[in-house]
Amino acid sequence: MRRTNMKYRKRIGFLLILPLLLWLVCFALVPMLYGLRLSFFNARINNLNDPAFIGFQNYIRLFQDSDFIKSLLWSLRFAVVSTVIQMILGMIIAQLFNRNFPGKGVALTLYLLPMVISPFLMGTMFRLLFNEFVGPLAYLMSGITGTTALLGMQFVNTTLLSADATNRTPFVFINVYSALQGVSQELIEAAKVDGANAFQRTVHVTLPLISSILWVTFLEKLLASFLIFELVFALTAGGPGSMTQSASIYIYRRAFQRSDYGMANAASFTLALMLLIPSFYLVRKMLRNRK
Amino acid sequence: MKKILLVVCVLATLLLSFAAVFAQDLYTLRMVYWPGPESDAMEKVLPYFNETYGKDLGFKVEMELFGRDQVFLKQEALMAAQSPDVDLFYTASRWLGKYGMFMEPLDDYLADPEINTFGGSTDGWIKATIDGMRFTENKLYGVPLDLSAHFLYYRADLIDQLLSDEAWKETYRALSKEHLGVEMEPKDPNEWTWDDYLAASFFFTKQYNPDSPTEYGNFTHGKVMGPTAFLWTNCYWGFGGDWFDAEGKVSFDNEAAVKALEIWKTSFGKGLTPPSSVTGEFSEDNEALRAGQVALTVHWNAAYPMVNGEDSPMAGKYKVVAPPAGPEGRFAYNHTLGVGINKFSEHKEEAARWISWLFTEEFAKLYAEAGGIPPYTSVLASMSDARPDFGDMVEIVEKYGRNLPATAGIIEDMACQDLSNAWTDAAPIEESLKNLQKNSEDELANW
Amino acid sequence: MKTKTRIFLATALTVLAVVIILIIFDIGVITNILTSFKSNEDISSLPPKWIFQPTFTHYLNVFSKGGYNFGKYLTNSLIIALISTLFATLVTIPAAYSIVRYHGFGEYLLGASMLLRLMPALAFAIPVFIIFNRLRILDTLIAIIFMHTLFIIPTSLLLFIGYIQDLPLEIEEAAEIDGAGTIDKLFKVVFPILRPGIASTAILGFITSWNEYLFSSILGFKNTVTATVGTSFFITSYQVEWGPMAAAITVSSIPTIIFIFLSQKSLIRGMTSGAVKG
């Protein structure tokens, strides 16, 4: 009796998962395998139906390409810096919102506003808004930077960082804010009774409670920033030279501007492999948080 | 359970309706175009054709708008998939090397009086643009619809003053002596060499000449994208270089390229062009011109109505000539955008009929009046009252026009990246050129 | 009295800080909206104008330009976003339920779908296009819906697992005693209880789909142009048409703004159970 029940449970469990499984296999696994296959071929638009098998040639060429290494380094630096900035901002702002004040509902919506606009479109609009001569944002920022040339060599990285920060800090904010909302008020009150001041309460009570969510948010943000594409593509297209070329832009240009599909797929899979270890770690961490 | 059934029904209906949408429009030719002034013009011409000739012939033509950043991506994907989903591809002279093999030669269709009932022909079109649409075995692969060329834009009021004002002339001489090592006289822009261009740029940059009415001398496009490399090519040609040498081998690692890059590098390095122009392209240049902050620029003809037209704050202040000359001649880059027939189309004959109409003067006239720039000599010339730049363009292209060959599209992206590395001083000029030479040789070996 | 003043001061300071933060973060959106009301001449004025004669020409242009059907693009976006979200919800809730209640190999699946959202989406673009073309479903809404659903799945799955873990087992057990099968239980008990969670997950899914650009642009030509892709049509061969573009962005962000405003409470409450993509 118990055995059949187990079997039945297993079957039901599997059936419930089946639709999702099918979806992942059809639309993620199959295209990915197809892409993996392409990465071993010299596949270009002129021979895509009958590409030549070249083994690991694409991967070898990739690692000899200083542009690729440079783009990885740029992405890494960008990811670390932007994530640190956005985590700090997100935490401070979440703390600020984690109390009652008049107009909070409207303020919350307004704060989440930047994330309702597609980064590609906003990035394109930023070309005007940061324009050296007629850009309102450039004009406002010149008070701090001393110049309106925010997309020149000197400030282009900073501009990308700040544009990305306005666009994506809201995501960090949501995570931290909802985590804060989950912290029980009693604990905080208890700490208050014990005479802890606001700073101590944050460091000793709140932070430990939300630390695992913070860590997961940090890692997720880091990986997402590493793959940044749309904003940079719209604003600088990777230039000047190869200065702001992120790994995703490298792949995009390989695939869609040089039609070198084999190499582009090789780069994608290299990137995927690199992200695999941190991703696995992150997934396990998330799963453990669930329990 | 009822609810589930309901959901299933709704989904099924939705699926069916998608299928229905997909199945309709059997006899509609689908022509790829990109959104912008070109498609606005075509949009006005299409109904005319569809209501008159199209009705008689039993088909109509529709545009498929692919955005600028997606047009290649989608077309390539369609080509690679040998898809008959569109009948006419959007193309340009310089992309034929990449896409020509997926397109149908037009010569036989044009020669066939059964199909070419409109008498469309290649006569009357600017010859260079027709030749630009030829690829393997000199066959015609597309109809040139919009001509693009490079002009040197300059502030006529300021140059006039420079040519007449003694004090300005004196400063000009001193500045050219100081920065270019030779004492130079101000000249009419139509007689400029690239050195004159630099001297004038120094003169109109506030940093070097506090009396300059503009902040910067020129605007040099720097964004990493193919068209930026074409603007530089005017200068490269002037110094005797070309993307491909006489035998058709790619050629960047040479003295001419170094010299041409020096000119660009001076503009960026000395601050003659706005600092943000390293990431600037067409729109950024326009804003600088409209704001009156630069005196000169080598720029696309399409900008003319935007910077000099009525809604520009600097309306009427700019004049255009061909880009400056180098020791080996004076050149104005030009290319044409156009359409050609998809090799895998299932309605080639209809497509050919439509194409043959595109070759007629009637079409060229309608298209030009709607805002297009068809390279049809008599049409452009007749419109030079309404659009003074058309007159300039015919003259400049016929005198100085030069094309990049069909294979240039394959390497334009890598060209621009390495050139940009060189002119922003991210890498030494020689190293960038060696890199570019090697990369493009490797790439072209695959085609 | 003193404490009252202190509370008032603290609130005033908070509001001030919030206002400053809002200005900093929304300045891009605000200037974008301002741009959409400027005439071309004002857009190109130096220095930039903050006070100007507003004009609606760009909005008129967006909605009435020949060959450009923004209303249809908005409808497409709406259909795609709604159905993708619906699909994602229908697919992920049973899976999440199975992972929480039946364990099995579901956790690997969660791992796999988590990995999915950390992979460069670009890598799929070409294979997906070629495969969809073989299936002859290019330029259909369903093609885009398939992919958008895929992009919504990871976040939804993670969130639903969180919600279902918080569900008290007793309710389900009670239903079981009443003789309800698994499917019944799922639709009659779990779905209704999860309603607030579904709302907040759906909003995130909606935003993901609404803003997606790359795949919408590759997989569709004419019938399926979404608002995002349609807006990008103002990036023309040479010039970016700033005014109409700003106007189109403004119009197409209104639905999401309304959604967020109406449901932020459940959004935040829902988020408490899980981390979301940044």
Coordinates of C-alpha atoms in Angstrom, one line a residue, chain A:
Chain A
M1 CA 0.0 0.0 0.0
R2 CA 2.7 2.4 1.0
R3 CA 4.8 1.6 -2.0
T4 CA 2.0 2.2 -4.5
N5 CA 1.3 5.5 -2.7
M6 CA 4.9 6.5 -3.1
K7 CA 4.8 5.6 -6.8
Y8 CA 1.6 7.5 -7.3
R9 CA 3.0 10.5 -5.6
K10 CA 6.0 10.4 -7.8
R11 CA 3.9 10.2 -10.9
I12 CA 1.7 13.1 -9.8
G13 CA 4.8 15.1 -8.9
F14 CA 6.2 14.5 -12.3
L15 CA 3.0 15.2 -14.2
L16 CA 2.8 18.6 -12.5
I17 CA 6.3 19.5 -13.5
L18 CA 5.9 18.2 -17.1
P19 CA 4.6 21.4 -18.7
L20 CA 7.4 23.4 -17.3
L21 CA 9.9 20.8 -18.3
L22 CA 8.6 20.7 -21.8
W23 CA 8.8 24.5 -22.0
L24 CA 12.4 24.5 -20.9
V25 CA 13.4 21.7 -23.2
C26 CA 11.7 23.2 -26.3
F27 CA 12.6 26.8 -25.9
A28 CA 15.8 26.7 -23.9
L29 CA 17.6 23.4 -24.2
V30 CA 17.0 22.7 -27.9
P31 CA 18.2 26.2 -29.0
M32 CA 21.1 26.0 -26.7
L33 CA 22.2 22.6 -28.0
Y34 CA 21.8 23.9 -31.5
G35 CA 24.0 26.9 -30.6
L36 CA 26.5 24.6 -28.9
R37 CA 26.7 22.6 -32.1
L38 CA 27.2 25.8 -34.2
S39 CA 30.2 26.8 -32.0
F40 CA 32.2 23.9 -33.4
F41 CA 31.5 25.0 -37.0
N42 CA 32.8 27.8 -39.1
A43 CA 29.3 29.0 -39.6
R44 CA 28.6 32.2 -41.4
I45 CA 25.6 33.4 -43.2
N46 CA 27.0 32.2 -46.6
N47 CA 27.4 28.6 -45.5
L48 CA 25.0 28.3 -42.6
N49 CA 23.2 25.3 -44.2
D50 CA 26.4 23.4 -44.8
P51 CA 29.0 24.8 -42.4
A52 CA 32.5 23.3 -42.1
F53 CA 33.3 21.4 -38.9
I54 CA 36.4 23.0 -37.3
G55 CA 36.5 21.4 -33.9
F56 CA 37.7 23.8 -31.2
Q57 CA 39.1 26.3 -33.6
N58 CA 36.5 28.9 -32.6
Y59 CA 37.3 28.6 -29.0
I60 CA 41.1 28.8 -29.7
R61 CA 40.6 31.9 -31.8
L62 CA 38.4 33.4 -29.1
F63 CA 41.0 33.1 -26.4
Q64 CA 43.7 34.5 -28.7
D65 CA 41.4 37.5 -29.3
S66 CA 42.6 40.3 -27.0
D67 CA 39.2 42.1 -27.6
F68 CA 37.4 39.2 -26.0
I69 CA 39.6 39.2 -22.9
K70 CA 39.3 43.0 -22.7
S71 CA 35.5 42.8 -22.9
L72 CA 35.5 40.2 -20.1
L73 CA 37.6 42.4 -17.9
W74 CA 35.4 45.4 -18.7
S75 CA 32.3 43.5 -17.9
L76 CA 33.8 42.2 -14.6
R77 CA 34.8 45.6 -13.5
F78 CA 31.5 47.1 -14.5
A79 CA 29.6 44.4 -12.7
V80 CA 31.5 44.7 -9.4
V81 CA 31.4 48.5 -9.3
S82 CA 27.8 48.9 -10.4
T83 CA 26.6 46.1 -8.0
V84 CA 28.4 47.6 -5.0
I85 CA 27.0 51.1 -5.8
Q86 CA 23.5 49.7 -6.4
M87 CA 23.5 47.5 -3.3
I88 CA 24.5 50.4 -1.1
L89 CA 22.0 52.8 -2.6
G90 CA 19.3 50.2 -2.6
M91 CA 19.9 49.4 1.1
I92 CA 19.9 53.1 2.2
I93 CA 16.8 53.9 0.2
A94 CA 15.0 50.8 1.5
Q95 CA 15.8 51.8 5.0
L96 CA 14.4 55.2 4.3
F97 CA 11.2 53.8 2.9
N98 CA 10.9 51.3 5.7
R99 CA 9.0 53.8 7.9
N100 CA 5.7 55.6 7.5
F101 CA 5.5 59.0 5.9
P102 CA 2.7 60.8 4.1
G103 CA 2.5 60.0 0.3
K104 CA 4.4 56.8 0.6
G105 CA 2.3 54.9 -1.9
V106 CA 2.9 57.5 -4.6
A107 CA 6.5 57.7 -3.7
L108 CA 7.0 54.0 -4.0
T109 CA 5.4 54.0 -7.5
L110 CA 7.5 56.9 -8.5
Y111 CA 10.6 55.2 -7.2
L112 CA 9.9 52.1 -9.3
L113 CA 9.3 54.3 -12.4
P114 CA 12.7 53.8 -14.1
M115 CA 12.2 50.1 -14.3
V116 CA 9.0 50.4 -16.5
I117 CA 11.0 51.7 -19.4
S118 CA 12.9 49.3 -21.6
P119 CA 16.7 49.9 -21.1
F120 CA 17.2 49.9 -24.8
L121 CA 14.8 52.7 -25.4
M122 CA 15.9 54.7 -22.3
G123 CA 19.5 54.2 -23.4
T124 CA 18.7 55.7 -26.8
M125 CA 16.9 58.6 -25.1
F126 CA 19.9 59.1 -22.9
R127 CA 21.9 59.9 -26.0
L128 CA 19.8 63.1 -26.2
L129 CA 19.5 63.7 -22.5
F130 CA 23.3 63.4 -22.0
N131 CA 24.1 65.3 -25.2
E132 CA 27.0 67.6 -24.8
F133 CA 25.1 70.7 -26.1
V134 CA 21.4 70.3 -25.7
G135 CA 21.1 67.5 -23.1
P136 CA 19.2 68.6 -20.0
L137 CA 20.8 65.9 -17.9
A138 CA 24.3 66.8 -19.1
Y139 CA 23.5 70.4 -18.3
L140 CA 22.4 69.5 -14.7
M141 CA 25.3 67.2 -14.1
S142 CA 27.9 69.7 -15.3
G143 CA 27.6 71.3 -11.9
I144 CA 29.3 68.2 -10.5
T145 CA 31.5 67.1 -13.4
G146 CA 32.5 70.6 -14.7
T147 CA 31.8 69.6 -18.2
T148 CA 28.8 68.6 -20.3
A149 CA 30.8 66.1 -22.3
L150 CA 29.5 63.2 -20.3
L151 CA 29.9 60.7 -23.2
G152 CA 33.5 61.8 -23.9
M153 CA 36.5 59.6 -23.0
Q154 CA 36.8 61.0 -19.5
F155 CA 33.3 60.4 -18.2
V156 CA 31.8 57.7 -20.4
N157 CA 32.2 54.9 -17.9
T158 CA 30.8 57.0 -15.0
T159 CA 27.9 58.0 -17.2
L160 CA 27.1 54.3 -18.0
L161 CA 27.4 53.4 -14.3
S162 CA 25.0 56.1 -13.2
A163 CA 22.5 55.5 -16.0
D164 CA 22.5 51.8 -15.1
A165 CA 22.2 52.7 -11.4
T166 CA 19.0 54.7 -11.9
N167 CA 17.6 51.9 -14.1
R168 CA 18.3 49.0 -11.9
T169 CA 18.7 50.1 -8.3
P170 CA 14.9 49.8 -8.0
F171 CA 15.3 46.0 -8.4
V172 CA 17.7 45.9 -5.5
F173 CA 15.5 48.2 -3.6
I174 CA 12.4 45.9 -4.0
N175 CA 14.4 42.9 -2.7
V176 CA 15.8 44.7 0.3
Y177 CA 12.6 46.6 1.1
S178 CA 10.5 43.5 1.1
A179 CA 13.0 41.7 3.2
L180 CA 12.9 44.6 5.7
Q181 CA 9.1 44.4 5.7
G182 CA 9.5 40.8 6.7
V183 CA 11.6 41.6 9.8
S184 CA 9.4 41.3 12.8
Q185 CA 8.8 44.5 14.6
E186 CA 8.9 42.8 18.0
L187 CA 12.6 42.0 17.7
I188 CA 13.3 45.6 16.9
E189 CA 11.1 46.8 19.7
A190 CA 12.9 44.4 22.0
A191 CA 16.2 45.9 21.0
K192 CA 14.8 49.3 21.5
V193 CA 13.9 48.4 25.1
D194 CA 17.4 47.1 25.6
G195 CA 18.6 50.6 24.7
A196 CA 20.1 50.0 21.3
N197 CA 20.1 53.1 19.1
A198 CA 19.0 53.1 15.5
F199 CA 22.4 52.3 14.1
Q200 CA 23.0 49.5 16.5
R201 CA 19.5 48.1 15.7
T202 CA 20.3 48.1 12.0
V203 CA 23.7 46.5 12.4
H204 CA 22.9 43.9 15.1
V205 CA 19.3 43.1 14.5
T206 CA 18.1 43.9 11.0
L207 CA 21.2 43.1 8.9
P208 CA 21.8 39.6 10.3
L209 CA 18.2 38.8 9.7
I210 CA 18.2 39.9 6.0
S211 CA 21.8 39.0 5.3
S212 CA 21.1 35.9 3.2
I213 CA 18.6 37.8 1.0
L214 CA 21.2 40.6 0.6
W215 CA 23.8 38.0 -0.4
V216 CA 21.5 36.4 -3.0
T217 CA 20.5 39.8 -4.3
F218 CA 24.2 40.8 -4.5
L219 CA 25.1 37.7 -6.5
E220 CA 22.2 37.9 -8.8
K221 CA 22.8 41.6 -9.5
L222 CA 26.5 40.8 -10.1
L223 CA 25.7 38.2 -12.7
A224 CA 23.0 40.4 -14.4
S225 CA 25.4 43.3 -14.6
F226 CA 28.1 41.2 -16.0
L227 CA 25.8 40.5 -19.0
I228 CA 24.8 44.1 -19.5
F229 CA 23.9 44.8 -23.1
E230 CA 21.0 47.0 -24.0
L231 CA 21.9 50.2 -22.2
V232 CA 25.6 50.2 -23.3
F233 CA 24.6 49.2 -26.8
A234 CA 22.2 52.1 -27.2
L235 CA 24.5 54.6 -25.6
T236 CA 28.0 53.9 -26.8
A237 CA 27.8 50.7 -28.9
G238 CA 31.0 49.6 -27.1
G239 CA 33.1 52.6 -28.1
P240 CA 35.2 54.6 -28.2
G241 CA 37.4 52.0 -29.8
S242 CA 36.7 48.9 -27.6
M243 CA 36.7 50.9 -24.4
T244 CA 33.2 50.1 -23.2
Q245 CA 32.7 46.8 -25.0
S246 CA 30.9 44.5 -22.7
A247 CA 31.0 40.7 -23.2
S248 CA 27.5 40.8 -24.5
I249 CA 28.3 43.5 -27.0
Y250 CA 31.2 41.5 -28.1
I251 CA 28.9 38.6 -28.8
Y252 CA 26.3 40.8 -30.5
R253 CA 28.8 42.3 -32.8
R254 CA 30.3 38.9 -33.7
A255 CA 26.9 37.5 -34.5
F256 CA 24.9 40.3 -36.0
Q257 CA 27.5 42.7 -37.4
R258 CA 30.1 40.3 -38.6
S259 CA 27.7 37.3 -39.1
D260 CA 30.3 35.0 -37.5
Y261 CA 27.8 32.7 -35.8
G262 CA 30.2 30.0 -34.9
M263 CA 32.5 32.3 -33.0
A264 CA 29.5 34.2 -31.4
N265 CA 28.2 30.9 -30.1
A266 CA 31.6 29.9 -28.9
A267 CA 31.8 33.2 -27.0
S268 CA 28.3 32.6 -25.5
F269 CA 29.1 29.2 -24.3
T270 CA 32.4 30.3 -22.8
L271 CA 30.6 33.0 -21.0
A272 CA 27.9 30.5 -19.9
L273 CA 30.6 28.1 -18.5
M274 CA 32.2 31.0 -16.7
L275 CA 29.0 32.0 -15.0
L276 CA 28.1 28.4 -14.3
I277 CA 30.0 28.1 -11.0
P278 CA 28.7 31.3 -9.4
S279 CA 25.3 30.5 -10.8
F280 CA 25.2 27.0 -9.2
Y281 CA 26.4 28.5 -6.0
L282 CA 23.7 31.1 -6.1
V283 CA 21.0 28.6 -6.9
R284 CA 22.0 26.3 -4.0
K285 CA 22.1 29.3 -1.8
M286 CA 18.6 30.3 -2.9
L287 CA 17.3 26.8 -2.4
R288 CA 18.8 26.7 1.1
N289 CA 17.1 30.0 1.9
R290 CA 13.8 28.4 1.0
K291 CA 14.1 25.8 3.7

